[in-house]
Short mmCIF file of C-alpha atoms in Angstrom, two decimals:
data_model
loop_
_atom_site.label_atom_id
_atom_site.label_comp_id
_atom_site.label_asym_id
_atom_site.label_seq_id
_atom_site.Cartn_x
_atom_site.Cartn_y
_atom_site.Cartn_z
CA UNK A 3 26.87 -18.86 3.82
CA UNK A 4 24.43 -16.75 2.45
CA UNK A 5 20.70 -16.87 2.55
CA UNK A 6 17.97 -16.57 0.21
CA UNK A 7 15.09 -13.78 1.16
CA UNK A 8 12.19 -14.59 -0.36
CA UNK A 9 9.22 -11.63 -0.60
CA UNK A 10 6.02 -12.34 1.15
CA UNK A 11 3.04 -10.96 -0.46
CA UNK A 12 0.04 -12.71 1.58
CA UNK A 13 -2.03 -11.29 4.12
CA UNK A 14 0.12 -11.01 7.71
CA UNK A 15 -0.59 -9.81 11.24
CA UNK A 16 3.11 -8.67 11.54
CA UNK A 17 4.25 -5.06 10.34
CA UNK A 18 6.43 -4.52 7.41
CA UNK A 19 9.37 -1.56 7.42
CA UNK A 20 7.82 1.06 5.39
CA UNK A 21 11.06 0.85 3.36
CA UNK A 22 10.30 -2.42 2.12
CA UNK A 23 6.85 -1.77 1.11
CA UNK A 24 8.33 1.20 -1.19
CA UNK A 25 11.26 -0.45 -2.97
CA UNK A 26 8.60 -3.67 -3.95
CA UNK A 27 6.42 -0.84 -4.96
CA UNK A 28 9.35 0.92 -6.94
CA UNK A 29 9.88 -2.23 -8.16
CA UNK A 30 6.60 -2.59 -9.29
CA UNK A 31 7.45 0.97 -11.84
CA UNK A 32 3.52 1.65 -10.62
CA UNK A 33 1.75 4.45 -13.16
CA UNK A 34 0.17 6.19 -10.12
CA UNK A 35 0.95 6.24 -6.27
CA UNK A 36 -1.00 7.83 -3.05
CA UNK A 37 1.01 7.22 0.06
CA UNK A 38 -0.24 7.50 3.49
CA UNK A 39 1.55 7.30 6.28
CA UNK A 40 3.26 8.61 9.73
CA UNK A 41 6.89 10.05 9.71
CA UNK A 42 9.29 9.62 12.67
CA UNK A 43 7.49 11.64 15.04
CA UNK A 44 4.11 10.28 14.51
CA UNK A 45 2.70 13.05 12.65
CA UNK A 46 0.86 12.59 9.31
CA UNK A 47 1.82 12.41 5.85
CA UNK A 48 0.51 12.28 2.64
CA UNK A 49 1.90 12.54 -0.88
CA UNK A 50 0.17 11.73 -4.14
CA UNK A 51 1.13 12.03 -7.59
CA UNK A 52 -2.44 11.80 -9.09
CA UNK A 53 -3.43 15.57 -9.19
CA UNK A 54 -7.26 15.73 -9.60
CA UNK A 55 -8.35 15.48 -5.52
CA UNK A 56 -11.90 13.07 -6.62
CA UNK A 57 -9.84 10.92 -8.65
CA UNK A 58 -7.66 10.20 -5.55
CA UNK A 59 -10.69 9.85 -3.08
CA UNK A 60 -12.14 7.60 -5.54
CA UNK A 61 -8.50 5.12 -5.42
CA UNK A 62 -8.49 5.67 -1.55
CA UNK A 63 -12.58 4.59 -1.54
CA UNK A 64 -11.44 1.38 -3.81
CA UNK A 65 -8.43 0.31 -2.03
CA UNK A 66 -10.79 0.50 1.32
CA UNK A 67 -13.01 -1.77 -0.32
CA UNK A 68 -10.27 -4.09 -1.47
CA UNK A 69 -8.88 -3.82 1.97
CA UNK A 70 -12.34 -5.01 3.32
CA UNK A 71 -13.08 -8.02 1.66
CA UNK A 72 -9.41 -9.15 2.40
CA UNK A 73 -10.10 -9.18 6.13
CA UNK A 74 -13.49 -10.16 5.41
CA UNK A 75 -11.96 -13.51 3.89
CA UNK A 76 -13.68 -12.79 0.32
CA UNK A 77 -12.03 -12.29 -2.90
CA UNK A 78 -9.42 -9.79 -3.60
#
């Protein structure tokens, strides 16, 4: 028997593996990434492949907005 996984992309309380969020992302062929995150000992990382350091502040200032009015309850 064999089972059908369905992806969830609503708002959860759970965490997701960091490997999932990348292959739906990979997935997604995005034109621009910034990834944030901690690596197996808890330190730090960050990678971008946007260049120009105020272009990148000004994603990471949107998607904190975005992120906002999500757990606000507004609109997306």
């Amino acid at each position: 028997m064999t089972a059908e996984i369905l992806h969830f992309d609503g708002v959860t309380s759970l965490d997701i593996s960091a490997d999932r969020v990348l292959d739906v992302a990979k997935a997604a062929e995005m034109q621009s990434v910034i990834i944030i995150g901690y690596d197996a000992d808890g330190g730090e990382y960050f990678a971008s492949s946007i260049a120009d350091g105020p272009e990148v502040l000004w994603a990471l200032e949107r998607a904190k907005m975005k992120l906002m009015r999500i757990v606000d309850g507004g609109e997306e």
